N, C-alpha and C. Protein backbone atom coordinates (compact mmCIF):
# COMPACT_ATOMS: atom_id res chain seq x y z
N MET A 1 -1.35 -45.29 -6.29
CA MET A 1 -0.88 -43.96 -5.98
C MET A 1 -1.40 -43.01 -7.05
N THR A 2 -2.13 -42.00 -6.61
CA THR A 2 -2.74 -41.07 -7.56
C THR A 2 -1.81 -39.92 -7.93
N GLY A 3 -0.88 -39.55 -7.05
CA GLY A 3 0.03 -38.45 -7.34
C GLY A 3 -0.60 -37.08 -7.11
N GLU A 4 -1.85 -37.08 -6.70
CA GLU A 4 -2.54 -35.81 -6.46
C GLU A 4 -2.21 -35.32 -5.05
N HIS A 5 -1.88 -34.06 -4.93
CA HIS A 5 -1.51 -33.46 -3.66
C HIS A 5 -2.77 -33.16 -2.85
N GLN A 6 -2.81 -33.72 -1.65
CA GLN A 6 -3.91 -33.43 -0.74
C GLN A 6 -3.41 -32.41 0.28
N PRO A 7 -3.98 -31.20 0.28
CA PRO A 7 -3.49 -30.19 1.23
C PRO A 7 -3.86 -30.55 2.67
N ARG A 8 -2.94 -30.27 3.56
CA ARG A 8 -3.19 -30.48 4.98
C ARG A 8 -4.08 -29.34 5.47
N PRO A 9 -4.84 -29.57 6.56
CA PRO A 9 -5.73 -28.51 7.06
C PRO A 9 -4.97 -27.25 7.45
N ASP A 10 -3.79 -27.39 8.08
CA ASP A 10 -3.05 -26.19 8.46
C ASP A 10 -2.49 -25.45 7.24
N GLU A 11 -2.23 -26.19 6.16
CA GLU A 11 -1.74 -25.56 4.93
C GLU A 11 -2.83 -24.68 4.31
N GLU A 12 -4.06 -25.19 4.32
CA GLU A 12 -5.17 -24.39 3.78
C GLU A 12 -5.41 -23.14 4.63
N ARG A 13 -5.32 -23.28 5.95
CA ARG A 13 -5.50 -22.12 6.83
C ARG A 13 -4.41 -21.08 6.60
N ARG A 14 -3.17 -21.54 6.47
CA ARG A 14 -2.06 -20.63 6.23
C ARG A 14 -2.23 -19.89 4.90
N GLU A 15 -2.64 -20.63 3.89
CA GLU A 15 -2.84 -20.03 2.57
C GLU A 15 -3.97 -19.00 2.61
N PHE A 16 -5.06 -19.31 3.32
CA PHE A 16 -6.18 -18.38 3.44
C PHE A 16 -5.74 -17.12 4.18
N ARG A 17 -4.94 -17.29 5.25
CA ARG A 17 -4.45 -16.14 6.01
C ARG A 17 -3.57 -15.25 5.14
N GLU A 18 -2.70 -15.85 4.34
CA GLU A 18 -1.83 -15.06 3.46
C GLU A 18 -2.64 -14.30 2.41
N GLU A 19 -3.67 -14.93 1.85
CA GLU A 19 -4.50 -14.23 0.86
C GLU A 19 -5.29 -13.10 1.50
N ARG A 20 -5.75 -13.29 2.72
CA ARG A 20 -6.46 -12.23 3.44
C ARG A 20 -5.52 -11.05 3.69
N GLU A 21 -4.27 -11.32 4.08
CA GLU A 21 -3.29 -10.25 4.27
C GLU A 21 -2.99 -9.55 2.95
N SER A 22 -3.00 -10.30 1.84
CA SER A 22 -2.78 -9.69 0.53
C SER A 22 -3.86 -8.69 0.20
N LEU A 23 -5.08 -9.01 0.52
CA LEU A 23 -6.18 -8.08 0.25
C LEU A 23 -6.05 -6.82 1.09
N TRP A 24 -5.57 -6.95 2.33
CA TRP A 24 -5.32 -5.76 3.14
C TRP A 24 -4.23 -4.90 2.54
N ARG A 25 -3.16 -5.55 2.06
CA ARG A 25 -2.07 -4.78 1.46
C ARG A 25 -2.54 -4.03 0.22
N ILE A 26 -3.39 -4.65 -0.57
CA ILE A 26 -3.91 -3.99 -1.76
C ILE A 26 -4.77 -2.80 -1.36
N THR A 27 -5.53 -2.92 -0.30
CA THR A 27 -6.49 -1.89 0.08
C THR A 27 -5.86 -0.75 0.86
N LEU A 28 -4.90 -1.02 1.70
CA LEU A 28 -4.42 -0.01 2.64
C LEU A 28 -3.67 1.14 1.99
N ALA A 29 -2.86 0.90 0.98
CA ALA A 29 -2.09 1.99 0.40
C ALA A 29 -3.01 3.07 -0.21
N PRO A 30 -4.01 2.73 -1.02
CA PRO A 30 -4.92 3.78 -1.50
C PRO A 30 -5.73 4.44 -0.38
N VAL A 31 -6.06 3.69 0.67
CA VAL A 31 -6.78 4.28 1.80
C VAL A 31 -5.89 5.31 2.50
N ILE A 32 -4.61 5.00 2.65
CA ILE A 32 -3.68 5.96 3.26
C ILE A 32 -3.57 7.20 2.39
N TRP A 33 -3.49 7.03 1.10
CA TRP A 33 -3.43 8.16 0.18
C TRP A 33 -4.69 9.03 0.33
N ALA A 34 -5.85 8.42 0.33
CA ALA A 34 -7.10 9.18 0.46
C ALA A 34 -7.19 9.88 1.81
N ALA A 35 -6.82 9.20 2.88
CA ALA A 35 -6.87 9.81 4.21
C ALA A 35 -5.91 10.99 4.29
N HIS A 36 -4.71 10.84 3.72
CA HIS A 36 -3.74 11.93 3.72
C HIS A 36 -4.28 13.12 2.93
N PHE A 37 -4.88 12.86 1.79
CA PHE A 37 -5.43 13.91 0.94
C PHE A 37 -6.54 14.68 1.68
N VAL A 38 -7.49 13.97 2.24
CA VAL A 38 -8.60 14.61 2.94
C VAL A 38 -8.10 15.38 4.16
N THR A 39 -7.20 14.77 4.91
CA THR A 39 -6.67 15.44 6.10
C THR A 39 -5.91 16.70 5.73
N SER A 40 -5.09 16.64 4.71
CA SER A 40 -4.29 17.80 4.32
C SER A 40 -5.17 18.97 3.92
N TYR A 41 -6.15 18.70 3.07
CA TYR A 41 -6.98 19.80 2.61
C TYR A 41 -7.93 20.28 3.70
N ALA A 42 -8.39 19.43 4.56
CA ALA A 42 -9.26 19.85 5.66
C ALA A 42 -8.49 20.72 6.65
N VAL A 43 -7.29 20.31 7.00
CA VAL A 43 -6.47 21.10 7.93
C VAL A 43 -6.14 22.45 7.31
N ALA A 44 -5.75 22.47 6.05
CA ALA A 44 -5.42 23.74 5.39
C ALA A 44 -6.64 24.66 5.34
N ALA A 45 -7.81 24.12 5.03
CA ALA A 45 -9.03 24.94 4.95
C ALA A 45 -9.40 25.52 6.31
N VAL A 46 -9.34 24.69 7.35
CA VAL A 46 -9.72 25.15 8.68
C VAL A 46 -8.71 26.18 9.19
N ILE A 47 -7.44 25.92 9.01
CA ILE A 47 -6.41 26.85 9.48
C ILE A 47 -6.52 28.18 8.74
N CYS A 48 -6.70 28.15 7.44
CA CYS A 48 -6.79 29.39 6.67
C CYS A 48 -8.06 30.17 7.03
N ALA A 49 -9.13 29.48 7.36
CA ALA A 49 -10.39 30.16 7.67
C ALA A 49 -10.43 30.66 9.12
N LYS A 50 -9.87 29.91 10.03
CA LYS A 50 -10.04 30.23 11.45
C LYS A 50 -8.79 30.78 12.13
N ALA A 51 -7.61 30.31 11.75
CA ALA A 51 -6.39 30.72 12.46
C ALA A 51 -5.20 30.77 11.51
N PRO A 52 -5.15 31.78 10.65
CA PRO A 52 -4.03 31.83 9.68
C PRO A 52 -2.66 31.96 10.34
N GLY A 53 -2.61 32.40 11.58
CA GLY A 53 -1.34 32.51 12.28
C GLY A 53 -0.71 31.15 12.59
N LEU A 54 -1.49 30.11 12.53
CA LEU A 54 -0.97 28.78 12.82
C LEU A 54 -0.57 28.02 11.55
N LEU A 55 -0.44 28.74 10.46
CA LEU A 55 -0.16 28.07 9.18
C LEU A 55 1.18 27.33 9.20
N ASP A 56 2.19 27.92 9.79
CA ASP A 56 3.50 27.24 9.83
C ASP A 56 3.44 25.98 10.68
N THR A 57 2.71 26.04 11.78
CA THR A 57 2.56 24.85 12.62
C THR A 57 1.79 23.76 11.87
N ALA A 58 0.74 24.18 11.17
CA ALA A 58 -0.03 23.20 10.39
C ALA A 58 0.82 22.60 9.28
N ARG A 59 1.65 23.42 8.65
CA ARG A 59 2.55 22.93 7.59
C ARG A 59 3.51 21.87 8.15
N LEU A 60 4.05 22.13 9.32
CA LEU A 60 4.97 21.16 9.94
C LEU A 60 4.23 19.85 10.27
N GLY A 61 3.01 19.98 10.80
CA GLY A 61 2.22 18.78 11.10
C GLY A 61 1.89 17.98 9.86
N LEU A 62 1.55 18.68 8.78
CA LEU A 62 1.23 17.98 7.54
C LEU A 62 2.47 17.33 6.94
N MET A 63 3.62 17.95 7.10
CA MET A 63 4.85 17.32 6.61
C MET A 63 5.16 16.04 7.40
N LEU A 64 4.94 16.09 8.70
CA LEU A 64 5.15 14.87 9.51
C LEU A 64 4.15 13.78 9.11
N ALA A 65 2.90 14.18 8.85
CA ALA A 65 1.90 13.21 8.39
C ALA A 65 2.29 12.63 7.04
N THR A 66 2.89 13.46 6.19
CA THR A 66 3.33 12.98 4.88
C THR A 66 4.45 11.95 5.01
N VAL A 67 5.39 12.25 5.87
CA VAL A 67 6.50 11.31 6.08
C VAL A 67 5.96 9.99 6.63
N LEU A 68 5.04 10.06 7.57
CA LEU A 68 4.45 8.85 8.13
C LEU A 68 3.68 8.07 7.06
N ALA A 69 2.89 8.78 6.25
CA ALA A 69 2.11 8.11 5.20
C ALA A 69 3.03 7.44 4.18
N LEU A 70 4.10 8.14 3.79
CA LEU A 70 5.03 7.54 2.82
C LEU A 70 5.76 6.33 3.42
N ALA A 71 6.07 6.39 4.70
CA ALA A 71 6.75 5.25 5.34
C ALA A 71 5.83 4.03 5.36
N VAL A 72 4.57 4.23 5.69
CA VAL A 72 3.63 3.09 5.73
C VAL A 72 3.39 2.55 4.32
N VAL A 73 3.23 3.43 3.34
CA VAL A 73 3.04 2.98 1.96
C VAL A 73 4.28 2.24 1.47
N ALA A 74 5.46 2.73 1.80
CA ALA A 74 6.69 2.04 1.41
C ALA A 74 6.77 0.65 2.05
N TRP A 75 6.40 0.55 3.31
CA TRP A 75 6.41 -0.76 4.00
C TRP A 75 5.43 -1.72 3.33
N LEU A 76 4.23 -1.21 3.01
CA LEU A 76 3.26 -2.07 2.33
C LEU A 76 3.77 -2.50 0.95
N GLY A 77 4.41 -1.57 0.24
CA GLY A 77 4.97 -1.90 -1.07
C GLY A 77 6.09 -2.93 -0.97
N TRP A 78 6.92 -2.80 0.06
CA TRP A 78 8.01 -3.76 0.24
C TRP A 78 7.47 -5.15 0.55
N ARG A 79 6.43 -5.21 1.40
CA ARG A 79 5.82 -6.52 1.71
C ARG A 79 5.19 -7.13 0.45
N ALA A 80 4.55 -6.28 -0.36
CA ALA A 80 3.93 -6.76 -1.59
C ALA A 80 5.00 -7.21 -2.59
N TRP A 81 6.13 -6.50 -2.63
CA TRP A 81 7.23 -6.90 -3.51
C TRP A 81 7.72 -8.30 -3.16
N ARG A 82 7.84 -8.55 -1.86
CA ARG A 82 8.27 -9.90 -1.42
C ARG A 82 7.25 -10.95 -1.81
N GLN A 83 5.97 -10.60 -1.76
CA GLN A 83 4.93 -11.55 -2.15
C GLN A 83 4.95 -11.79 -3.65
N TRP A 84 5.19 -10.75 -4.42
CA TRP A 84 5.23 -10.89 -5.88
C TRP A 84 6.35 -11.85 -6.26
N ASP A 85 7.51 -11.75 -5.59
CA ASP A 85 8.62 -12.69 -5.73
C ASP A 85 9.18 -12.72 -7.15
N VAL A 86 9.19 -11.60 -7.81
CA VAL A 86 9.70 -11.55 -9.18
C VAL A 86 11.22 -11.71 -9.20
N GLY A 87 11.90 -11.36 -8.12
CA GLY A 87 13.34 -11.49 -8.07
C GLY A 87 13.80 -12.94 -8.11
N ASN A 88 13.04 -13.83 -7.50
CA ASN A 88 13.41 -15.24 -7.49
C ASN A 88 12.87 -16.00 -8.69
N THR A 89 11.66 -15.66 -9.10
CA THR A 89 11.05 -16.41 -10.20
C THR A 89 11.41 -15.83 -11.56
N GLY A 90 11.65 -14.50 -11.63
CA GLY A 90 11.91 -13.86 -12.91
C GLY A 90 10.68 -13.81 -13.80
N ASP A 91 9.55 -14.11 -13.22
CA ASP A 91 8.30 -14.19 -13.98
C ASP A 91 7.48 -12.93 -13.70
N TYR A 92 7.40 -12.03 -14.69
CA TYR A 92 6.64 -10.80 -14.51
C TYR A 92 5.15 -11.02 -14.71
N THR A 93 4.78 -12.07 -15.40
CA THR A 93 3.36 -12.37 -15.59
C THR A 93 3.07 -13.71 -14.93
N ASN A 94 1.86 -13.88 -14.51
CA ASN A 94 1.45 -15.12 -13.86
C ASN A 94 0.21 -15.63 -14.58
N ALA A 95 0.45 -16.25 -15.72
CA ALA A 95 -0.65 -16.57 -16.62
C ALA A 95 -1.25 -17.95 -16.40
N LEU A 96 -0.69 -18.75 -15.52
CA LEU A 96 -1.18 -20.12 -15.40
C LEU A 96 -2.48 -20.22 -14.62
N GLY A 97 -2.72 -19.30 -13.71
CA GLY A 97 -3.97 -19.32 -12.97
C GLY A 97 -4.00 -20.30 -11.82
N VAL A 98 -2.86 -20.83 -11.44
CA VAL A 98 -2.82 -21.72 -10.28
C VAL A 98 -2.73 -20.87 -9.02
N SER A 99 -2.81 -21.52 -7.89
CA SER A 99 -2.85 -20.81 -6.62
C SER A 99 -1.63 -19.90 -6.43
N GLU A 100 -0.44 -20.39 -6.75
CA GLU A 100 0.77 -19.59 -6.57
C GLU A 100 0.76 -18.38 -7.51
N ASP A 101 0.24 -18.53 -8.72
CA ASP A 101 0.16 -17.40 -9.64
C ASP A 101 -0.80 -16.34 -9.11
N ARG A 102 -1.92 -16.77 -8.56
CA ARG A 102 -2.86 -15.80 -7.99
C ARG A 102 -2.23 -15.07 -6.81
N HIS A 103 -1.49 -15.80 -5.98
CA HIS A 103 -0.81 -15.21 -4.83
C HIS A 103 0.20 -14.15 -5.31
N GLN A 104 0.99 -14.47 -6.30
CA GLN A 104 1.98 -13.52 -6.81
C GLN A 104 1.32 -12.36 -7.54
N PHE A 105 0.20 -12.59 -8.22
CA PHE A 105 -0.51 -11.50 -8.89
C PHE A 105 -1.02 -10.49 -7.87
N LEU A 106 -1.53 -10.96 -6.74
CA LEU A 106 -1.98 -10.04 -5.70
C LEU A 106 -0.82 -9.18 -5.20
N GLY A 107 0.36 -9.78 -5.08
CA GLY A 107 1.55 -9.00 -4.72
C GLY A 107 1.90 -7.98 -5.78
N HIS A 108 1.82 -8.38 -7.05
CA HIS A 108 2.10 -7.46 -8.15
C HIS A 108 1.14 -6.28 -8.14
N ALA A 109 -0.14 -6.56 -7.97
CA ALA A 109 -1.14 -5.49 -7.93
C ALA A 109 -0.90 -4.56 -6.73
N ALA A 110 -0.53 -5.14 -5.59
CA ALA A 110 -0.29 -4.32 -4.40
C ALA A 110 0.94 -3.44 -4.58
N VAL A 111 1.98 -3.94 -5.27
CA VAL A 111 3.17 -3.12 -5.54
C VAL A 111 2.78 -1.91 -6.39
N LEU A 112 1.99 -2.14 -7.44
CA LEU A 112 1.60 -1.04 -8.31
C LEU A 112 0.72 -0.04 -7.57
N LEU A 113 -0.20 -0.52 -6.76
CA LEU A 113 -1.05 0.40 -6.00
C LEU A 113 -0.25 1.19 -4.96
N ALA A 114 0.74 0.57 -4.35
CA ALA A 114 1.60 1.29 -3.41
C ALA A 114 2.38 2.38 -4.13
N LEU A 115 2.86 2.08 -5.33
CA LEU A 115 3.60 3.08 -6.10
C LEU A 115 2.70 4.26 -6.47
N ILE A 116 1.51 3.97 -6.97
CA ILE A 116 0.56 5.04 -7.32
C ILE A 116 0.18 5.84 -6.08
N SER A 117 -0.01 5.16 -4.95
CA SER A 117 -0.37 5.85 -3.71
C SER A 117 0.75 6.76 -3.23
N ALA A 118 1.99 6.32 -3.36
CA ALA A 118 3.12 7.16 -2.96
C ALA A 118 3.18 8.41 -3.84
N ILE A 119 2.97 8.26 -5.13
CA ILE A 119 2.95 9.42 -6.02
C ILE A 119 1.80 10.35 -5.64
N GLY A 120 0.65 9.80 -5.32
CA GLY A 120 -0.49 10.62 -4.90
C GLY A 120 -0.21 11.38 -3.62
N VAL A 121 0.42 10.75 -2.66
CA VAL A 121 0.76 11.43 -1.40
C VAL A 121 1.73 12.56 -1.67
N ILE A 122 2.72 12.32 -2.52
CA ILE A 122 3.71 13.37 -2.82
C ILE A 122 3.04 14.55 -3.53
N TYR A 123 2.20 14.28 -4.52
CA TYR A 123 1.52 15.37 -5.22
C TYR A 123 0.53 16.09 -4.31
N GLY A 124 -0.09 15.39 -3.39
CA GLY A 124 -0.98 16.04 -2.44
C GLY A 124 -0.26 16.95 -1.47
N THR A 125 1.03 16.72 -1.29
CA THR A 125 1.82 17.51 -0.37
C THR A 125 2.41 18.75 -1.04
N LEU A 126 2.52 18.77 -2.35
CA LEU A 126 3.17 19.89 -3.04
C LEU A 126 2.58 21.24 -2.69
N PRO A 127 1.24 21.41 -2.62
CA PRO A 127 0.72 22.73 -2.25
C PRO A 127 1.18 23.16 -0.85
N VAL A 128 1.31 22.22 0.05
CA VAL A 128 1.78 22.56 1.39
C VAL A 128 3.20 23.12 1.33
N LEU A 129 4.00 22.56 0.46
CA LEU A 129 5.38 23.02 0.35
C LEU A 129 5.51 24.31 -0.45
N LEU A 130 4.69 24.48 -1.47
CA LEU A 130 4.91 25.57 -2.42
C LEU A 130 4.17 26.85 -2.06
N LEU A 131 3.07 26.77 -1.33
CA LEU A 131 2.28 27.96 -1.04
C LEU A 131 2.72 28.55 0.29
N ASP A 132 2.97 29.87 0.29
CA ASP A 132 3.43 30.52 1.51
C ASP A 132 2.28 31.03 2.38
N THR A 133 1.19 31.46 1.73
CA THR A 133 0.08 32.03 2.49
C THR A 133 -1.22 31.32 2.11
N CYS A 134 -2.28 31.72 2.76
CA CYS A 134 -3.60 31.15 2.46
C CYS A 134 -4.24 31.82 1.25
N ARG A 135 -3.70 32.92 0.80
CA ARG A 135 -4.31 33.65 -0.33
C ARG A 135 -3.70 33.26 -1.64
């Protein structure tokens, strides 16, 4: 008896699928932040240049987009928090470099990126809230 764990084929597939989902979680929150930023400033520029009378409607639409973006970023952050699993392990660092540590590190990185993305979305929305006119 060697005592070495031989992974089953379905176990390797499941682990690969989870790591692939981790990479999406890491990527999506900053992409949502960037898309929200570009959309907000593009809509504001077009409305101010072509139809300033629709500014209040555009402001309402951008606020709805902000709420949607924050909800998706929060969901991604919550999923990443569960993957990080710091509540059960109490381990804030994953220094061993084994498969489980890499899995939890990806969750940790995704939580931090979701937090930064949420702050970016909020700061990108401030001009929409604070400015009354296009001038």
